[in-house]
mmCIF file of C-alpha atoms in Angstrom:
data_model
loop_
_atom_site.group_PDB
_atom_site.id
_atom_site.type_symbol
_atom_site.label_atom_id
_atom_site.label_comp_id
_atom_site.label_asym_id
_atom_site.label_seq_id
_atom_site.Cartn_x
_atom_site.Cartn_y
_atom_site.Cartn_z
ATOM 1 C CA UNK E 1014 3.312 20.793 -6.553
ATOM 2 C CA UNK E 1015 6.096 18.873 -4.344
ATOM 3 C CA UNK E 1016 4.892 15.286 -5.613
ATOM 4 C CA UNK E 1017 5.189 16.444 -9.326
ATOM 5 C CA UNK E 1018 8.816 17.608 -8.702
ATOM 6 C CA UNK E 1019 9.692 14.591 -6.884
ATOM 7 C CA UNK E 1020 8.218 12.368 -9.565
ATOM 8 C CA UNK E 1021 10.288 14.405 -12.422
ATOM 9 C CA UNK E 1022 13.556 14.187 -10.398
ATOM 10 C CA UNK E 1023 13.493 10.427 -9.882
ATOM 11 C CA UNK E 1024 11.366 8.599 -12.326
ATOM 12 C CA UNK E 1025 13.572 8.908 -15.286
ATOM 13 C CA UNK E 1026 10.747 8.836 -17.836
ATOM 14 C CA UNK E 1027 7.805 11.106 -18.714
ATOM 15 C CA UNK E 1028 5.181 8.723 -20.087
ATOM 16 C CA UNK E 1029 3.862 5.192 -18.873
ATOM 17 C CA UNK E 1030 4.583 3.830 -22.366
ATOM 18 C CA UNK E 1031 8.344 4.817 -21.853
ATOM 19 C CA UNK E 1032 8.650 2.459 -18.859
ATOM 20 C CA UNK E 1033 11.244 -0.271 -19.380
ATOM 21 C CA UNK E 1034 8.689 -2.634 -17.455
ATOM 22 C CA UNK E 1035 4.978 -2.136 -18.262
ATOM 23 C CA UNK E 1036 3.550 -0.050 -15.646
ATOM 24 C CA UNK E 1037 -0.235 0.377 -14.668
ATOM 25 C CA UNK E 1038 -1.468 2.793 -12.267
ATOM 26 C CA UNK E 1039 -4.846 2.521 -10.358
ATOM 27 C CA UNK E 1040 -7.088 5.479 -9.619
ATOM 28 C CA UNK E 1041 -10.748 6.063 -8.678
ATOM 29 C CA UNK E 1042 -13.233 8.188 -10.530
ATOM 30 C CA UNK E 1043 -14.621 10.249 -7.524
ATOM 31 C CA UNK E 1044 -18.007 10.930 -9.271
ATOM 32 C CA UNK E 1045 -18.857 7.197 -10.095
ATOM 33 C CA UNK E 1046 -16.853 5.436 -7.568
ATOM 34 C CA UNK E 1047 -15.325 3.052 -10.104
ATOM 35 C CA UNK E 1048 -11.650 2.055 -10.041
ATOM 36 C CA UNK E 1049 -9.920 2.276 -13.258
ATOM 37 C CA UNK E 1050 -6.413 1.368 -14.618
ATOM 38 C CA UNK E 1051 -4.264 4.083 -16.368
ATOM 39 C CA UNK E 1052 -1.931 2.614 -18.936
ATOM 40 C CA UNK E 1053 -1.097 5.558 -21.019
ATOM 41 C CA UNK E 1054 -0.196 9.063 -20.831
ATOM 42 C CA UNK E 1055 2.068 11.233 -18.430
ATOM 43 C CA UNK E 1056 3.276 9.295 -15.374
ATOM 44 C CA UNK E 1057 3.002 12.197 -13.193
ATOM 45 C CA UNK E 1058 -0.702 12.639 -13.678
ATOM 46 C CA UNK E 1059 -1.330 8.917 -13.089
ATOM 47 C CA UNK E 1060 0.707 8.625 -10.071
ATOM 48 C CA UNK E 1061 -0.669 12.008 -8.577
ATOM 49 C CA UNK E 1062 -4.094 10.685 -9.090
ATOM 50 C CA UNK E 1063 -3.277 7.326 -7.407
ATOM 51 C CA UNK E 1064 -1.866 9.080 -4.553
ATOM 52 C CA UNK E 1065 -4.559 11.435 -4.231
ATOM 53 C CA UNK E 1066 -5.938 10.612 -0.793
ATOM 54 C CA UNK E 1067 -9.170 12.607 0.029
ATOM 55 C CA UNK E 1068 -8.585 15.493 2.260
ATOM 56 C CA UNK E 1069 -4.632 15.195 1.962
ATOM 57 C CA UNK E 1070 -3.887 15.894 -1.637
ATOM 58 C CA UNK E 1071 -6.204 17.377 -4.390
ATOM 59 C CA UNK E 1072 -8.146 15.325 -6.866
ATOM 60 C CA UNK E 1073 -6.503 15.092 -10.480
ATOM 61 C CA UNK E 1074 -8.503 16.001 -13.557
ATOM 62 C CA UNK E 1075 -7.736 13.234 -16.236
ATOM 63 C CA UNK E 1076 -9.552 12.580 -19.401
ATOM 64 C CA UNK E 1077 -12.851 14.188 -18.298
ATOM 65 C CA UNK E 1078 -12.814 12.351 -14.840
ATOM 66 C CA UNK E 1079 -12.118 13.700 -11.625
ATOM 67 C CA UNK E 1080 -9.586 11.026 -9.957
ATOM 68 C CA UNK E 1081 -8.416 10.071 -6.625
ATOM 69 C CA UNK E 1082 -6.556 7.348 -4.664
ATOM 70 C CA UNK E 1083 -6.790 4.173 -6.668
ATOM 71 C CA UNK E 1084 -7.654 2.060 -3.396
ATOM 72 C CA UNK E 1085 -11.039 3.579 -2.967
ATOM 73 C CA UNK E 1086 -12.622 2.400 -5.999
ATOM 74 C CA UNK E 1087 -14.606 -0.598 -6.774
ATOM 75 C CA UNK E 1088 -11.878 -2.868 -8.492
ATOM 76 C CA UNK E 1089 -10.694 -6.317 -7.507
ATOM 77 C CA UNK E 1090 -7.162 -5.595 -8.486
ATOM 78 C CA UNK E 1091 -5.903 -9.072 -7.576
ATOM 79 C CA UNK E 1092 -8.310 -10.826 -9.897
ATOM 80 C CA UNK E 1093 -7.700 -8.168 -12.782
ATOM 81 C CA UNK E 1094 -3.889 -8.817 -12.374
ATOM 82 C CA UNK E 1095 -4.101 -12.365 -12.469
ATOM 83 C CA UNK E 1096 -6.149 -12.262 -15.916
ATOM 84 C CA UNK E 1097 -3.004 -10.617 -17.346
ATOM 85 C CA UNK E 1098 -1.458 -13.918 -17.777
ATOM 86 C CA UNK E 1099 1.037 -13.766 -14.840
ATOM 87 C CA UNK E 1100 2.296 -16.603 -12.929
ATOM 88 C CA UNK E 1101 3.189 -14.674 -9.631
ATOM 89 C CA UNK E 1102 1.727 -11.484 -7.870
ATOM 90 C CA UNK E 1103 3.639 -9.769 -5.212
ATOM 91 C CA UNK E 1104 1.330 -7.585 -3.003
ATOM 92 C CA UNK E 1105 2.763 -4.911 -0.837
ATOM 93 C CA UNK E 1106 0.002 -3.888 1.521
ATOM 94 C CA UNK E 1107 0.227 -0.017 2.622
ATOM 95 C CA UNK E 1108 -2.107 -0.188 5.483
ATOM 96 C CA UNK E 1109 -1.906 0.034 8.955
ATOM 97 C CA UNK E 1110 -2.579 -3.425 10.648
ATOM 98 C CA UNK E 1111 -1.322 -2.347 13.963
ATOM 99 C CA UNK E 1112 -3.135 -0.143 16.402
ATOM 100 C CA UNK E 1113 -1.064 3.244 16.256
ATOM 101 C CA UNK E 1114 -1.311 6.451 18.273
ATOM 102 C CA UNK E 1115 -4.676 7.854 18.920
ATOM 103 C CA UNK E 1116 -5.642 10.553 16.559
ATOM 104 C CA UNK E 1117 -5.827 14.053 17.901
ATOM 105 C CA UNK E 1118 -7.248 16.035 15.123
ATOM 106 C CA UNK E 1119 -10.143 15.933 12.714
ATOM 107 C CA UNK E 1120 -7.891 15.194 9.946
ATOM 108 C CA UNK E 1121 -6.037 12.538 11.957
ATOM 109 C CA UNK E 1122 -9.365 10.790 12.753
ATOM 110 C CA UNK E 1123 -10.310 10.734 9.120
ATOM 111 C CA UNK E 1124 -7.352 9.301 7.849
ATOM 112 C CA UNK E 1125 -7.108 6.609 10.496
ATOM 113 C CA UNK E 1126 -10.688 5.622 9.628
ATOM 114 C CA UNK E 1127 -9.847 5.702 5.951
ATOM 115 C CA UNK E 1128 -7.173 3.459 6.610
ATOM 116 C CA UNK E 1129 -8.810 1.077 8.479
ATOM 117 C CA UNK E 1130 -11.502 0.792 5.830
ATOM 118 C CA UNK E 1131 -9.070 0.473 2.958
ATOM 119 C CA UNK E 1132 -7.204 -2.281 4.975
ATOM 120 C CA UNK E 1133 -10.237 -4.317 5.785
ATOM 121 C CA UNK E 1134 -11.058 -4.029 2.059
ATOM 122 C CA UNK E 1135 -7.765 -5.329 1.052
ATOM 123 C CA UNK E 1136 -7.879 -8.249 3.524
ATOM 124 C CA UNK E 1137 -11.367 -9.293 2.203
ATOM 125 C CA UNK E 1138 -9.807 -9.547 -1.067
ATOM 126 C CA UNK E 1139 -6.979 -11.689 -0.301
ATOM 127 C CA UNK E 1140 -9.186 -14.183 1.688
ATOM 128 C CA UNK E 1141 -11.384 -14.435 -1.445
ATOM 129 C CA UNK E 1142 -8.694 -14.630 -3.908
ATOM 130 C CA UNK E 1143 -8.845 -18.042 -5.896
ATOM 131 C CA UNK E 1144 -6.973 -17.257 -9.351
ATOM 132 C CA UNK E 1145 -4.366 -19.522 -10.302
ATOM 133 C CA UNK E 1146 -1.536 -17.042 -10.183
ATOM 134 C CA UNK E 1147 0.541 -17.581 -6.938
ATOM 135 C CA UNK E 1148 -0.144 -14.689 -4.518
ATOM 136 C CA UNK E 1149 3.113 -13.601 -2.363
ATOM 137 C CA UNK E 1150 1.835 -11.546 0.596
ATOM 138 C CA UNK E 1151 4.756 -9.192 1.537
ATOM 139 C CA UNK E 1152 4.039 -8.530 5.419
ATOM 140 C CA UNK E 1153 3.364 -4.689 6.273
ATOM 141 C CA UNK E 1154 5.435 -3.190 8.949
ATOM 142 C CA UNK E 1155 4.964 -4.604 12.363
ATOM 143 C CA UNK E 1156 5.183 -3.416 15.240
ATOM 144 C CA UNK E 1157 3.981 0.108 14.036
ATOM 145 C CA UNK E 1158 3.060 2.975 16.520
ATOM 146 C CA UNK E 1159 2.528 5.914 14.168
ATOM 147 C CA UNK E 1160 -0.742 7.528 13.127
ATOM 148 C CA UNK E 1161 -1.358 7.625 9.419
ATOM 149 C CA UNK E 1162 -1.705 11.269 9.855
ATOM 150 C CA UNK E 1163 1.845 11.809 10.990
ATOM 151 C CA UNK E 1164 3.930 12.492 7.840
ATOM 152 C CA UNK E 1165 6.948 13.609 9.968
ATOM 153 C CA UNK E 1166 8.039 9.674 10.168
ATOM 154 C CA UNK E 1167 7.858 9.315 6.410
ATOM 155 C CA UNK E 1168 11.650 8.817 5.930
ATOM 156 C CA UNK E 1169 11.949 6.651 8.770
ATOM 157 C CA UNK E 1170 8.981 4.253 7.634
ATOM 158 C CA UNK E 1171 10.251 4.179 4.125
ATOM 159 C CA UNK E 1172 13.792 2.993 5.351
ATOM 160 C CA UNK E 1173 11.950 0.329 7.465
ATOM 161 C CA UNK E 1174 9.694 -0.679 4.639
ATOM 162 C CA UNK E 1175 12.584 -1.237 2.354
ATOM 163 C CA UNK E 1176 14.545 -3.222 5.033
ATOM 164 C CA UNK E 1177 11.739 -5.402 5.911
ATOM 165 C CA UNK E 1178 10.616 -6.212 2.274
ATOM 166 C CA UNK E 1179 14.193 -6.986 1.295
ATOM 167 C CA UNK E 1180 14.602 -9.137 4.245
ATOM 168 C CA UNK E 1181 11.365 -11.048 3.511
ATOM 169 C CA UNK E 1182 12.173 -11.658 0.001
ATOM 170 C CA UNK E 1183 15.601 -12.911 0.669
ATOM 171 C CA UNK E 1184 14.521 -15.333 3.251
ATOM 172 C CA UNK E 1185 10.662 -16.432 2.816
ATOM 173 C CA UNK E 1186 8.972 -15.330 -0.318
ATOM 174 C CA UNK E 1187 7.295 -18.593 -0.538
ATOM 175 C CA UNK E 1188 5.735 -18.595 3.031
ATOM 176 C CA UNK E 1189 2.372 -16.386 3.022
ATOM 177 C CA UNK E 1190 0.102 -15.800 5.821
ATOM 178 C CA UNK E 1191 -2.987 -13.774 5.429
ATOM 179 C CA UNK E 1192 -3.125 -13.469 9.227
ATOM 180 C CA UNK E 1193 -0.377 -10.822 9.024
ATOM 181 C CA UNK E 1194 -3.305 -8.297 7.677
ATOM 182 C CA UNK E 1195 -5.484 -8.971 10.831
ATOM 183 C CA UNK E 1196 -5.847 -5.831 12.966
ATOM 184 C CA UNK E 1197 -4.198 -6.079 16.172
ATOM 185 C CA UNK E 1198 -2.575 -4.060 18.961
ATOM 186 C CA UNK E 1199 0.617 -4.616 20.960
ATOM 187 C CA UNK E 1200 1.418 -4.344 24.637
ATOM 188 C CA UNK E 1201 4.432 -2.433 24.234
ATOM 189 C CA UNK E 1202 4.799 -1.045 20.543
ATOM 190 C CA UNK E 1203 8.427 -1.127 19.403
ATOM 191 C CA UNK E 1204 9.890 2.667 18.865
ATOM 192 C CA UNK E 1205 10.569 3.670 15.428
ATOM 193 C CA UNK E 1206 14.611 3.627 15.974
ATOM 194 C CA UNK E 1207 14.192 -0.160 17.447
ATOM 195 C CA UNK E 1208 16.847 -1.981 15.085
ATOM 196 C CA UNK E 1209 14.505 -5.167 15.416
ATOM 197 C CA UNK E 1210 11.472 -3.434 14.105
ATOM 198 C CA UNK E 1211 12.020 -4.084 10.189
ATOM 199 C CA UNK E 1212 12.021 -7.849 10.884
ATOM 200 C CA UNK E 1213 9.716 -8.063 13.826
ATOM 201 C CA UNK E 1214 7.033 -9.758 11.915
ATOM 202 C CA UNK E 1215 9.152 -12.961 12.585
ATOM 203 C CA UNK E 1216 7.983 -12.788 15.911
ATOM 204 C CA UNK E 1217 4.547 -11.461 15.337
ATOM 205 C CA UNK E 1218 2.943 -14.384 16.817
ATOM 206 C CA UNK E 1219 4.377 -13.774 20.127
ATOM 207 C CA UNK E 1220 3.630 -10.015 20.407
ATOM 208 C CA UNK E 1221 0.181 -9.522 18.971
ATOM 209 C CA UNK E 1222 -2.883 -9.429 21.243
ATOM 210 C CA UNK E 1223 -6.551 -8.307 20.390
ATOM 211 C CA UNK E 1224 -6.593 -9.836 16.811
ATOM 212 C CA UNK E 1225 -9.845 -8.630 15.017
#
């Protein structure tokens, strides 16, 4: 599998216990719907399970369970993380708050719907978070005009996300606004090549409309 080869080429370690910094990976038991945290074992198995979006990547068998994407399961990860004795939590949302391109296939429709559901779930967890650990919410990409089913833009989106997160961490790591997770549309979405796009969140209040 391509993902397995990608992990083997770039991670530099084979088992979660070998990581320099403790790594915990979330997944979902597809049978029970319970979320779980993988702390030990092959890192490739854990990451493939966590990335197994239903309908896109196959589920992963692990210790007698059938595992899929960790965001689907019943697991309040923010509260769970706060109980680990940490003082700060940095949350990088991977959802799509911007209204993107209209899906044109059954798979595109399913992925767009799943993305909306998971994003709403995350937004609800952020709103309800009251633990003492400080929550730092790294703003998701915005504007964004690409469908969750359009994997042809992966490289461009990764570059934008790296630039956007780096800029935020360097300039405003103590400014957190849960409103950045609100679903919204733009009158004129910026193209992917727009050099202003990585930092467009700083002007988000002037470009957003139809906030939900």
